[in-house]
Amino acid sequence: MNAVTLRVTADRTKCCGAGMCALNAPDVFDQDPDEGLVVLLDPKPPHELHRAVHDAVGLCPSSAISVEEG
Amino acid sequence: MTPAGSPSTVPQSEILAVPAARGACPFDPPPAYAQARDRAAITPIRLWDGSTTWMLTRHADVRAVLADRRFSADAGRPGFPFVSAGRRTLATTNASFIRMDDPEHARLRKMLTGDFIVKRAEALRPRIRAIAQDLLAAMTAGRDHADLVTEFALPLPSLVICLLLGVPYEDHAYFQQRSGILLSNAASAAEIQTARAELTRYIKRLAEDKRDRDEDDIISRLNRQGTLSADEIAAMSLLLLVAGHETTANMTSLSILALLQNPDQLARLRADPALIRGAVEELLRYLTIVHTGVARVATEDVDLDGRRIRAGEGVLLMINAANRDDRAFPEPDALDVERDARRHLAFGFGVHQCLGQPLARVELQVALEVLLSGLPGLRLAVPVEDVPFRHDMLVYGVHTLPIAW
């Protein structure tokens, strides 16, 4: 059992609405229908979503999402 | 540490002319780019007009520069590199937001991002599939061969972007012919100017007609936005119209050809259609149809791998070479539909990364799914040597693809 928790933050001022997070971690990120910018659904996602969150962070083109382990 | 220098100090005889020619494999980027990538992070190059600039070919560097705000996408800045006369004409007259920096770029882009979110593209999937199935049925009715480009690959994304923009598809011959000129690296500046002016007039008239109607398409919504000039609406709509059909059309045809030339990969997709999503990412990486580089200009001095790119110097970011960098992708020259290729740069990176990528993904996934399931006997109808590749175009692909089944 992995005890690591992730704290996810999303910065809508940096977001360019490319949708990479919503595509790769749809349980954690969505996009608002007006401007297409990131909406954080789950700031403390369960362990089984950690890999998808890390993928989303690496794929985000505008460094709008970040994670802290703790 | 190499002395700073600038590309113009390198002797002309030693300097690589870009775009360079491709080698034996029509899917591989020019061998000169691979050699440059192996040798150094940054390479001086010469462009069509004799001007010199820098070329970057490594995945990490190209990705970093695309995300670096010290590099501008504004083609009006001195030093901005153009790969052809036409590119210069196009990028410097009524340019859309892809040739602007933030905050102006973000202000305009945000008016469109809502239309291309992942969920909206997914919601369109059944409709896109129905269009693809209709095209396939029309293409195969009573025949055993066709040109995939004109009968399927081009009409599919054209129909979809027309639907979203509110452009009548009946006009497709008019805008496809002129889009073709806009994206030609062989067309003269005058030809490009004419095509651009005609398309702008066409879109402006369409937008004007829509003003009195309460329609729910992108052009109508830009009209209602209230803060945009007629020129801004035309530039944004034209960008979507051109980018919306040429790119997906060429990716579709070239993907089918690449799969036919890699029968083991095609067999894996046929055996397990669930692989199609990942395969589309790999095909985007492997084929990278934006093949003449993404241009930027430095707004301040930037040091890269021991060389200094000075403020006002241009860089050409070769996303096709970066997507074949073995530092990022093992055995990069192999098409492997089961690899995780999501870090490819085919849609660019940074704040300018392709706005329409969720839609492009769904279109490509549907196109492969419908063609592979509908044409079990799909094959190339001519020797591959006879396929006309789009060496002369900004977007790589094939002019025609004769297939049989």
Tab-separated table of C-alpha atoms in Angstrom:
chain	number	residue	atom	x	y	z
A	1	MET	CA	0.000	0.000	0.000
A	2	ASN	CA	1.485	3.286	-1.066
A	3	ALA	CA	0.916	6.045	1.481
A	4	VAL	CA	2.008	8.923	-0.751
A	5	THR	CA	-0.645	11.587	-1.151
A	6	LEU	CA	-0.714	14.089	-4.008
A	7	ARG	CA	-1.845	17.675	-3.750
A	8	VAL	CA	-2.787	18.989	-7.169
A	9	THR	CA	-3.071	22.649	-8.078
A	10	ALA	CA	-4.224	24.226	-11.343
A	11	ASP	CA	-3.477	27.772	-12.470
A	12	ARG	CA	-6.132	29.066	-14.853
A	13	THR	CA	-4.075	32.171	-15.620
A	14	LYS	CA	-1.403	29.940	-17.218
A	15	CYS	CA	-3.823	27.501	-18.897
A	16	CYS	CA	-4.178	27.680	-22.703
A	17	GLY	CA	-7.043	25.195	-22.949
A	18	ALA	CA	-5.180	22.514	-24.913
A	19	GLY	CA	-7.054	19.850	-22.940
A	20	MET	CA	-4.153	17.465	-22.329
A	21	CYS	CA	-5.080	17.118	-18.630
A	22	ALA	CA	-8.771	16.451	-19.291
A	23	LEU	CA	-7.775	13.899	-21.932
A	24	ASN	CA	-5.215	12.025	-19.843
A	25	ALA	CA	-6.654	12.336	-16.319
A	26	PRO	CA	-10.387	12.954	-16.808
A	27	ASP	CA	-11.254	12.028	-13.196
A	28	VAL	CA	-9.030	14.810	-11.896
A	29	PHE	CA	-9.288	17.547	-14.533
A	30	ASP	CA	-12.030	18.979	-16.696
A	31	GLN	CA	-12.371	22.085	-18.899
A	32	ASP	CA	-15.000	24.776	-18.479
A	33	PRO	CA	-17.283	24.914	-21.509
A	34	ASP	CA	-16.878	28.659	-22.114
A	35	GLU	CA	-13.146	29.283	-22.203
A	36	GLY	CA	-11.958	25.680	-22.188
A	37	LEU	CA	-9.662	26.361	-19.244
A	38	VAL	CA	-8.724	23.791	-16.608
A	39	VAL	CA	-11.179	22.904	-13.845
A	40	LEU	CA	-9.709	20.900	-10.980
A	41	LEU	CA	-12.159	18.155	-10.003
A	42	ASP	CA	-10.096	16.404	-7.351
A	43	PRO	CA	-7.203	18.200	-5.589
A	44	LYS	CA	-6.298	15.021	-3.624
A	45	PRO	CA	-6.771	12.198	-6.113
A	46	PRO	CA	-6.622	8.555	-4.940
A	47	HIS	CA	-3.484	6.531	-5.493
A	48	GLU	CA	-4.729	4.730	-8.592
A	49	LEU	CA	-4.942	8.085	-10.401
A	50	HIS	CA	-1.439	9.288	-9.482
A	51	ARG	CA	0.186	8.023	-12.637
A	52	ALA	CA	-2.402	9.720	-14.830
A	53	VAL	CA	-1.913	12.970	-12.889
A	54	HIS	CA	1.865	12.827	-13.370
A	55	ASP	CA	1.305	12.165	-17.086
A	56	ALA	CA	-1.022	15.175	-17.277
A	57	VAL	CA	1.549	17.408	-15.562
A	58	GLY	CA	4.236	16.325	-18.028
A	59	LEU	CA	1.966	16.776	-21.032
A	60	CYS	CA	0.536	20.179	-20.089
A	61	PRO	CA	1.961	22.605	-22.682
A	62	SER	CA	1.716	25.720	-20.497
A	63	SER	CA	2.847	24.403	-17.065
A	64	ALA	CA	-0.588	25.208	-15.665
A	65	ILE	CA	-0.857	22.215	-13.342
A	66	SER	CA	1.482	21.043	-10.628
A	67	VAL	CA	1.633	18.412	-7.923
A	68	GLU	CA	3.171	18.235	-4.497
A	69	GLU	CA	3.817	14.945	-2.798
A	70	GLY	CA	3.264	14.792	0.905
B	1	MET	CA	32.200	26.210	-24.930
B	2	THR	CA	31.639	27.411	-28.481
B	3	PRO	CA	32.050	31.142	-28.976
B	4	ALA	CA	28.709	32.909	-29.092
B	5	GLY	CA	28.706	34.025	-32.735
B	6	SER	CA	25.607	34.218	-34.862
B	7	PRO	CA	24.468	32.021	-37.759
B	8	SER	CA	25.575	34.699	-40.199
B	9	THR	CA	29.232	34.256	-39.180
B	10	VAL	CA	29.331	30.649	-40.414
B	11	PRO	CA	30.788	30.344	-43.960
B	12	GLN	CA	27.968	30.050	-46.544
B	13	SER	CA	29.453	26.910	-48.103
B	14	GLU	CA	29.185	25.024	-44.818
B	15	ILE	CA	25.706	26.086	-43.974
B	16	LEU	CA	22.745	23.734	-44.373
B	17	ALA	CA	19.962	24.933	-46.688
B	18	VAL	CA	16.499	24.409	-45.172
B	19	PRO	CA	14.027	22.900	-45.993
B	20	ALA	CA	16.400	20.039	-46.866
B	21	ALA	CA	15.431	17.136	-49.146
B	22	ARG	CA	14.063	13.886	-47.791
B	23	GLY	CA	15.933	10.630	-48.248
B	24	ALA	CA	14.816	7.192	-49.433
B	25	CYS	CA	12.009	6.680	-46.896
B	26	PRO	CA	9.145	9.107	-47.608
B	27	PHE	CA	8.044	8.988	-43.959
B	28	ASP	CA	11.404	9.986	-42.498
B	29	PRO	CA	12.433	13.628	-42.024
B	30	PRO	CA	15.356	14.814	-44.189
B	31	PRO	CA	18.527	12.903	-43.200
B	32	ALA	CA	20.337	16.236	-42.803
B	33	TYR	CA	18.162	17.030	-39.780
B	34	ALA	CA	19.060	13.732	-38.108
B	35	GLN	CA	22.760	14.425	-38.740
B	36	ALA	CA	22.377	17.910	-37.288
B	37	ARG	CA	20.578	16.482	-34.240
B	38	ASP	CA	23.388	13.996	-33.602
B	39	ARG	CA	26.087	16.640	-33.963
B	40	ALA	CA	24.853	19.597	-31.945
B	41	ALA	CA	21.871	21.053	-30.115
B	42	ILE	CA	21.809	24.079	-32.360
B	43	THR	CA	22.683	24.363	-36.049
B	44	PRO	CA	23.081	27.415	-38.271
B	45	ILE	CA	20.961	27.159	-41.418
B	46	ARG	CA	20.289	29.123	-44.585
B	47	LEU	CA	16.758	29.882	-45.831
B	48	TRP	CA	15.319	30.406	-49.357
B	49	ASP	CA	16.126	34.139	-49.407
B	50	GLY	CA	19.738	33.642	-48.332
B	51	SER	CA	19.056	34.744	-44.765
B	52	THR	CA	20.512	32.692	-41.934
B	53	THR	CA	18.945	31.492	-38.735
B	54	TRP	CA	19.251	28.745	-36.098
B	55	MET	CA	17.711	25.275	-36.272
B	56	LEU	CA	16.854	23.130	-33.228
B	57	THR	CA	16.237	19.410	-33.637
B	58	ARG	CA	16.376	17.760	-30.179
B	59	HIS	CA	13.130	16.905	-28.385
B	60	ALA	CA	14.015	18.490	-25.032
B	61	ASP	CA	15.281	21.723	-26.631
B	62	VAL	CA	12.405	22.122	-29.073
B	63	ARG	CA	9.915	21.482	-26.266
B	64	ALA	CA	11.675	23.950	-23.953
B	65	VAL	CA	11.866	26.753	-26.527
B	66	LEU	CA	8.206	26.311	-27.541
B	67	ALA	CA	7.298	26.812	-23.865
B	68	ASP	CA	9.729	29.703	-23.306
B	69	ARG	CA	8.145	33.169	-23.242
B	70	ARG	CA	11.467	34.729	-24.291
B	71	PHE	CA	10.775	33.419	-27.805
B	72	SER	CA	8.106	35.285	-29.748
B	73	ALA	CA	5.641	33.968	-32.336
B	74	ASP	CA	5.122	37.488	-33.703
B	75	ALA	CA	6.144	37.389	-37.359
B	76	GLY	CA	6.293	41.178	-37.481
B	77	ARG	CA	9.436	41.226	-35.301
B	78	PRO	CA	12.753	41.703	-37.112
B	79	GLY	CA	14.679	38.443	-37.386
B	80	PHE	CA	11.593	36.208	-37.540
B	81	PRO	CA	12.484	33.344	-39.929
B	82	PHE	CA	10.256	32.378	-42.871
B	83	VAL	CA	10.707	29.102	-44.791
B	84	SER	CA	9.292	30.520	-48.030
B	85	ALA	CA	8.181	33.775	-49.653
B	86	GLY	CA	4.597	32.713	-49.176
B	87	ARG	CA	5.055	32.161	-45.448
B	88	ARG	CA	6.333	35.711	-45.116
B	89	THR	CA	3.380	37.152	-47.025
B	90	LEU	CA	0.896	35.125	-45.025
B	91	ALA	CA	2.333	35.760	-41.592
B	92	THR	CA	2.701	39.489	-41.951
B	93	THR	CA	-0.717	40.504	-43.337
B	94	ASN	CA	-3.792	40.338	-41.075
B	95	ALA	CA	-2.207	37.454	-39.166
B	96	SER	CA	-4.322	35.461	-36.750
B	97	PHE	CA	-3.442	34.873	-33.085
B	98	ILE	CA	-0.996	32.088	-33.888
B	99	ARG	CA	1.365	34.881	-34.935
B	100	MET	CA	0.837	36.919	-31.737
B	101	ASP	CA	2.178	36.757	-28.201
B	102	ASP	CA	0.303	36.877	-24.917
B	103	PRO	CA	-1.698	38.699	-23.653
B	104	GLU	CA	-3.172	39.503	-27.103
B	105	HIS	CA	-2.859	35.874	-28.227
B	106	ALA	CA	-4.603	34.553	-25.094
B	107	ARG	CA	-7.429	37.075	-25.383
B	108	LEU	CA	-8.332	35.873	-28.891
B	109	ARG	CA	-7.563	32.177	-28.399
B	110	LYS	CA	-9.842	32.025	-25.338
B	111	MET	CA	-12.784	32.996	-27.534
B	112	LEU	CA	-12.366	29.660	-29.328
B	113	THR	CA	-11.008	27.179	-26.774
B	114	GLY	CA	-14.498	26.423	-25.427
B	115	ASP	CA	-15.484	25.081	-28.847
B	116	PHE	CA	-12.663	22.555	-28.919
B	117	ILE	CA	-12.643	21.112	-25.398
B	118	VAL	CA	-12.143	17.363	-25.063
B	119	LYS	CA	-15.755	16.741	-24.011
B	120	ARG	CA	-17.152	18.622	-26.995
B	121	ALA	CA	-14.947	16.676	-29.411
B	122	GLU	CA	-16.092	13.429	-27.756
B	123	ALA	CA	-19.721	14.508	-28.058
B	124	LEU	CA	-19.166	14.962	-31.800
B	125	ARG	CA	-17.768	11.431	-32.210
B	126	PRO	CA	-21.076	9.748	-33.249
B	127	ARG	CA	-21.738	12.479	-35.787
B	128	ILE	CA	-18.183	12.266	-37.171
B	129	ARG	CA	-18.528	8.480	-37.390
B	130	ALA	CA	-21.805	8.825	-39.330
B	131	ILE	CA	-20.136	11.232	-41.788
B	132	ALA	CA	-17.188	8.839	-42.208
B	133	GLN	CA	-19.493	5.875	-42.815
B	134	ASP	CA	-21.469	7.831	-45.428
B	135	LEU	CA	-18.245	8.799	-47.217
B	136	LEU	CA	-17.029	5.200	-47.156
B	137	ALA	CA	-20.355	3.950	-48.546
B	138	ALA	CA	-20.270	6.516	-51.373
B	139	MET	CA	-16.619	5.735	-52.144
B	140	THR	CA	-17.128	1.953	-52.365
B	141	ALA	CA	-20.543	1.829	-54.067
B	142	GLY	CA	-20.135	-0.348	-57.169
B	143	ARG	CA	-16.350	0.152	-57.315
B	144	ASP	CA	-13.178	-1.533	-56.171
B	145	HIS	CA	-10.772	1.432	-56.206
B	146	ALA	CA	-10.696	5.187	-55.451
B	147	ASP	CA	-8.491	8.115	-54.484
B	148	LEU	CA	-8.629	8.166	-50.695
B	149	VAL	CA	-7.677	11.850	-50.502
B	150	THR	CA	-10.527	13.327	-52.549
B	151	GLU	CA	-13.204	10.826	-51.569
B	152	PHE	CA	-12.601	10.388	-47.866
B	153	ALA	CA	-9.604	12.002	-46.175
B	154	LEU	CA	-10.307	15.571	-47.331
B	155	PRO	CA	-14.142	15.647	-47.183
B	156	LEU	CA	-14.317	14.181	-43.657
B	157	PRO	CA	-12.568	17.012	-41.774
B	158	SER	CA	-13.917	19.593	-44.264
B	159	LEU	CA	-17.500	18.572	-43.505
B	160	VAL	CA	-16.807	18.667	-39.770
B	161	ILE	CA	-15.131	22.090	-39.687
B	162	CYS	CA	-17.835	23.527	-41.987
B	163	LEU	CA	-20.435	22.253	-39.540
B	164	LEU	CA	-18.671	23.867	-36.575
B	165	LEU	CA	-17.915	27.170	-38.302
B	166	GLY	CA	-21.217	27.479	-40.117
B	167	VAL	CA	-19.573	27.488	-43.557
B	168	PRO	CA	-21.713	25.931	-46.339
B	169	TYR	CA	-19.940	22.749	-47.498
B	170	GLU	CA	-21.251	23.348	-51.050
B	171	ASP	CA	-18.494	25.957	-51.292
B	172	HIS	CA	-15.756	23.403	-50.610
B	173	ALA	CA	-14.197	23.549	-54.075
B	174	TYR	CA	-13.742	27.315	-53.663
B	175	PHE	CA	-12.062	27.236	-50.253
B	176	GLN	CA	-10.139	23.975	-50.679
B	177	GLN	CA	-8.469	25.190	-53.868
B	178	ARG	CA	-7.439	28.484	-52.218
B	179	SER	CA	-6.383	26.797	-48.971
B	180	GLY	CA	-4.113	24.635	-51.097
B	181	ILE	CA	-2.407	27.762	-52.447
B	182	LEU	CA	-2.052	29.273	-48.952
B	183	LEU	CA	-0.238	26.159	-47.774
B	184	SER	CA	2.026	25.807	-50.792
B	185	ASN	CA	5.677	26.618	-50.343
B	186	ALA	CA	5.990	26.739	-54.134
B	187	ALA	CA	3.305	29.400	-54.653
B	188	SER	CA	4.497	32.956	-55.224
B	189	ALA	CA	3.816	35.762	-52.765
B	190	ALA	CA	1.354	37.262	-55.271
B	191	GLU	CA	-0.563	33.989	-55.662
B	192	ILE	CA	-0.777	33.620	-51.910
B	193	GLN	CA	-1.904	37.201	-51.487
B	194	THR	CA	-4.699	36.699	-54.006
B	195	ALA	CA	-5.877	33.430	-52.444
B	196	ARG	CA	-5.795	35.008	-49.000
B	197	ALA	CA	-7.722	38.094	-50.153
B	198	GLU	CA	-10.389	35.956	-51.848
B	199	LEU	CA	-10.810	33.723	-48.812
B	200	THR	CA	-10.980	36.734	-46.487
B	201	ARG	CA	-13.650	38.337	-48.688
B	202	TYR	CA	-15.565	35.052	-48.731
B	203	ILE	CA	-15.507	34.712	-44.925
B	204	LYS	CA	-16.347	38.367	-44.345
B	205	ARG	CA	-19.397	38.114	-46.584
B	206	LEU	CA	-20.469	34.940	-44.799
B	207	ALA	CA	-20.014	36.588	-41.377
B	208	GLU	CA	-21.965	39.610	-42.549
B	209	ASP	CA	-24.857	37.404	-43.748
B	210	LYS	CA	-24.927	35.675	-40.372
B	211	ARG	CA	-25.297	38.923	-38.442
B	212	ASP	CA	-29.082	38.987	-38.775
B	213	ARG	CA	-29.532	35.290	-38.022
B	214	ASP	CA	-29.500	33.615	-34.645
B	215	GLU	CA	-27.324	30.628	-35.518
B	216	ASP	CA	-25.234	28.515	-33.167
B	217	ASP	CA	-21.966	28.184	-35.056
B	218	ILE	CA	-18.509	29.599	-34.312
B	219	ILE	CA	-18.643	32.468	-36.818
B	220	SER	CA	-22.064	33.546	-35.503
B	221	ARG	CA	-20.759	33.453	-31.950
B	222	LEU	CA	-17.671	35.501	-32.867
B	223	ASN	CA	-20.072	38.009	-34.448
B	224	ARG	CA	-22.081	38.231	-31.226
B	225	GLN	CA	-18.900	38.567	-29.149
B	226	GLY	CA	-19.073	42.293	-29.760
B	227	THR	CA	-15.418	43.223	-29.251
B	228	LEU	CA	-13.965	41.823	-32.486
B	229	SER	CA	-13.418	43.701	-35.735
B	230	ALA	CA	-14.489	42.199	-39.072
B	231	ASP	CA	-10.774	41.632	-39.846
B	232	GLU	CA	-10.237	39.753	-36.571
B	233	ILE	CA	-13.288	37.545	-37.137
B	234	ALA	CA	-12.115	36.796	-40.678
B	235	ALA	CA	-8.542	35.954	-39.584
B	236	MET	CA	-9.720	33.623	-36.804
B	237	SER	CA	-12.327	31.896	-38.977
B	238	LEU	CA	-9.894	31.467	-41.835
B	239	LEU	CA	-7.311	29.926	-39.500
B	240	LEU	CA	-9.869	27.377	-38.301
B	241	LEU	CA	-11.128	26.633	-41.797
B	242	VAL	CA	-7.666	26.040	-43.272
B	243	ALA	CA	-6.079	24.334	-40.270
B	244	GLY	CA	-9.273	22.377	-39.670
B	245	HIS	CA	-9.247	20.403	-42.862
B	246	GLU	CA	-5.762	20.323	-44.419
B	247	THR	CA	-3.978	18.875	-41.397
B	248	THR	CA	-6.387	16.061	-40.548
B	249	ALA	CA	-6.842	15.222	-44.234
B	250	ASN	CA	-3.113	14.755	-44.735
B	251	MET	CA	-2.652	12.852	-41.485
B	252	THR	CA	-5.445	10.462	-42.503
B	253	SER	CA	-4.039	9.657	-45.942
B	254	LEU	CA	-0.438	9.458	-44.789
B	255	SER	CA	-1.416	7.256	-41.820
B	256	ILE	CA	-3.165	4.774	-44.098
B	257	LEU	CA	-0.144	4.706	-46.407
B	258	ALA	CA	2.263	4.246	-43.486
B	259	LEU	CA	0.169	1.361	-42.140
B	260	LEU	CA	-0.006	-0.274	-45.582
B	261	GLN	CA	3.796	-0.037	-45.760
B	262	ASN	CA	4.064	-1.534	-42.250
B	263	PRO	CA	1.745	-4.562	-42.563
B	264	ASP	CA	2.720	-5.976	-39.157
B	265	GLN	CA	1.513	-2.769	-37.491
B	266	LEU	CA	-1.659	-2.743	-39.586
B	267	ALA	CA	-2.352	-6.349	-38.549
B	268	ARG	CA	-1.995	-5.406	-34.866
B	269	LEU	CA	-4.571	-2.620	-35.263
B	270	ARG	CA	-6.970	-4.858	-37.147
B	271	ALA	CA	-6.644	-7.542	-34.462
B	272	ASP	CA	-7.260	-5.066	-31.636
B	273	PRO	CA	-9.073	-1.829	-32.551
B	274	ALA	CA	-8.655	-0.657	-28.930
B	275	LEU	CA	-5.066	0.149	-29.986
B	276	ILE	CA	-6.279	2.840	-32.393
B	277	ARG	CA	-6.205	5.667	-29.812
B	278	GLY	CA	-2.552	5.066	-29.003
B	279	ALA	CA	-1.773	4.374	-32.662
B	280	VAL	CA	-3.004	7.840	-33.601
B	281	GLU	CA	-0.488	9.386	-31.163
B	282	GLU	CA	2.277	7.223	-32.631
B	283	LEU	CA	1.287	8.151	-36.197
B	284	LEU	CA	1.286	11.839	-35.214
B	285	ARG	CA	4.806	11.371	-33.850
B	286	TYR	CA	6.106	9.227	-36.681
B	287	LEU	CA	4.669	11.318	-39.527
B	288	THR	CA	4.765	14.875	-38.052
B	289	ILE	CA	3.219	16.511	-41.101
B	290	VAL	CA	4.218	20.064	-40.078
B	291	HIS	CA	7.574	19.298	-41.631
B	292	THR	CA	9.286	22.615	-42.293
B	293	GLY	CA	9.626	23.723	-38.694
B	294	VAL	CA	7.887	26.037	-36.251
B	295	ALA	CA	9.368	29.547	-36.301
B	296	ARG	CA	10.137	31.819	-33.346
B	297	VAL	CA	12.364	34.836	-32.703
B	298	ALA	CA	14.294	35.496	-29.490
B	299	THR	CA	13.258	38.634	-27.598
B	300	GLU	CA	16.313	38.494	-25.309
B	301	ASP	CA	19.647	36.692	-25.299
B	302	VAL	CA	19.213	33.002	-24.489
B	303	ASP	CA	22.043	30.532	-23.907
B	304	LEU	CA	21.470	27.044	-25.207
B	305	ASP	CA	24.008	24.256	-24.898
B	306	GLY	CA	26.959	26.617	-24.922
B	307	ARG	CA	25.741	28.853	-27.726
B	308	ARG	CA	24.043	32.186	-27.411
B	309	ILE	CA	20.893	32.956	-29.347
B	310	ARG	CA	20.859	36.743	-29.389
B	311	ALA	CA	17.774	38.910	-29.080
B	312	GLY	CA	16.424	39.415	-32.600
B	313	GLU	CA	17.753	36.101	-33.953
B	314	GLY	CA	15.335	33.536	-35.293
B	315	VAL	CA	14.982	29.843	-34.515
B	316	LEU	CA	13.363	27.146	-36.609
B	317	LEU	CA	12.104	24.363	-34.353
B	318	MET	CA	12.078	21.080	-36.255
B	319	ILE	CA	9.283	19.171	-34.536
B	320	ASN	CA	9.625	16.360	-37.085
B	321	ALA	CA	13.285	15.819	-36.137
B	322	ALA	CA	12.470	16.198	-32.419
B	323	ASN	CA	9.833	13.480	-32.712
B	324	ARG	CA	12.526	11.119	-34.051
B	325	ASP	CA	15.013	11.931	-31.279
B	326	ASP	CA	16.158	8.725	-29.593
B	327	ARG	CA	16.722	10.690	-26.388
B	328	ALA	CA	12.905	10.900	-26.161
B	329	PHE	CA	11.706	7.824	-28.069
B	330	PRO	CA	13.639	4.529	-28.234
B	331	GLU	CA	14.050	3.243	-31.814
B	332	PRO	CA	12.462	6.443	-33.067
B	333	ASP	CA	12.458	5.533	-36.756
B	334	ALA	CA	10.245	2.489	-36.189
B	335	LEU	CA	6.470	2.817	-36.360
B	336	ASP	CA	5.218	1.021	-33.249
B	337	VAL	CA	1.478	1.407	-32.642
B	338	GLU	CA	1.834	0.087	-29.091
B	339	ARG	CA	4.394	2.589	-27.823
B	340	ASP	CA	3.426	5.470	-25.528
B	341	ALA	CA	4.018	8.361	-27.937
B	342	ARG	CA	2.004	11.008	-26.098
B	343	ARG	CA	5.009	13.288	-25.557
B	344	HIS	CA	5.258	13.943	-29.281
B	345	LEU	CA	5.390	17.550	-30.449
B	346	ALA	CA	3.261	17.135	-33.584
B	347	PHE	CA	0.701	19.601	-32.180
B	348	GLY	CA	3.468	21.904	-30.945
B	349	PHE	CA	3.966	22.811	-27.283
B	350	GLY	CA	3.614	25.900	-25.116
B	351	VAL	CA	0.659	28.290	-25.190
B	352	HIS	CA	0.327	27.964	-28.966
B	353	GLN	CA	-0.175	24.200	-28.887
B	354	CYS	CA	-2.868	23.209	-31.393
B	355	LEU	CA	-6.271	24.447	-30.306
B	356	GLY	CA	-8.133	21.845	-32.362
B	357	GLN	CA	-6.185	18.797	-31.210
B	358	PRO	CA	-9.102	17.142	-29.339
B	359	LEU	CA	-11.163	17.335	-32.532
B	360	ALA	CA	-8.237	16.176	-34.708
B	361	ARG	CA	-7.722	13.143	-32.446
B	362	VAL	CA	-11.379	12.093	-32.662
B	363	GLU	CA	-11.411	12.580	-36.450
B	364	LEU	CA	-8.256	10.513	-36.910
B	365	GLN	CA	-9.416	7.758	-34.566
B	366	VAL	CA	-12.779	7.547	-36.354
B	367	ALA	CA	-11.171	7.632	-39.825
B	368	LEU	CA	-8.866	4.708	-38.998
B	369	GLU	CA	-11.599	2.736	-37.289
B	370	VAL	CA	-14.065	3.165	-40.174
B	371	LEU	CA	-11.514	2.504	-42.942
B	372	LEU	CA	-9.910	-0.536	-41.290
B	373	SER	CA	-13.201	-2.173	-40.351
B	374	GLY	CA	-14.955	-1.254	-43.603
B	375	LEU	CA	-12.158	-2.228	-46.000
B	376	PRO	CA	-10.671	-5.572	-44.909
B	377	GLY	CA	-8.941	-5.922	-48.294
B	378	LEU	CA	-7.480	-2.383	-48.320
B	379	ARG	CA	-4.328	-2.061	-50.429
B	380	LEU	CA	-2.351	0.469	-52.391
B	381	ALA	CA	-3.440	0.535	-56.067
B	382	VAL	CA	-0.111	1.836	-57.428
B	383	PRO	CA	3.543	1.192	-56.549
B	384	VAL	CA	4.530	3.399	-53.591
B	385	GLU	CA	7.127	5.095	-55.840
B	386	ASP	CA	4.230	6.505	-57.885
B	387	VAL	CA	2.484	8.147	-54.916
B	388	PRO	CA	2.848	11.959	-55.188
B	389	PHE	CA	4.150	13.197	-51.839
B	390	ARG	CA	3.612	16.807	-50.769
B	391	HIS	CA	7.254	17.902	-50.633
B	392	ASP	CA	6.231	21.361	-51.841
B	393	MET	CA	3.626	22.018	-49.183
B	394	LEU	CA	3.738	23.440	-45.671
B	395	VAL	CA	1.745	20.415	-44.510
B	396	TYR	CA	3.276	17.117	-45.647
B	397	GLY	CA	1.176	14.253	-46.925
B	398	VAL	CA	0.142	12.931	-50.317
B	399	HIS	CA	-1.604	14.777	-53.140
B	400	THR	CA	-3.512	11.611	-54.067
B	401	LEU	CA	-3.633	8.083	-52.653
B	402	PRO	CA	-4.965	5.497	-55.110
B	403	ILE	CA	-6.335	2.580	-53.081
B	404	ALA	CA	-8.191	-0.632	-53.892
B	405	TRP	CA	-10.038	-3.191	-51.738
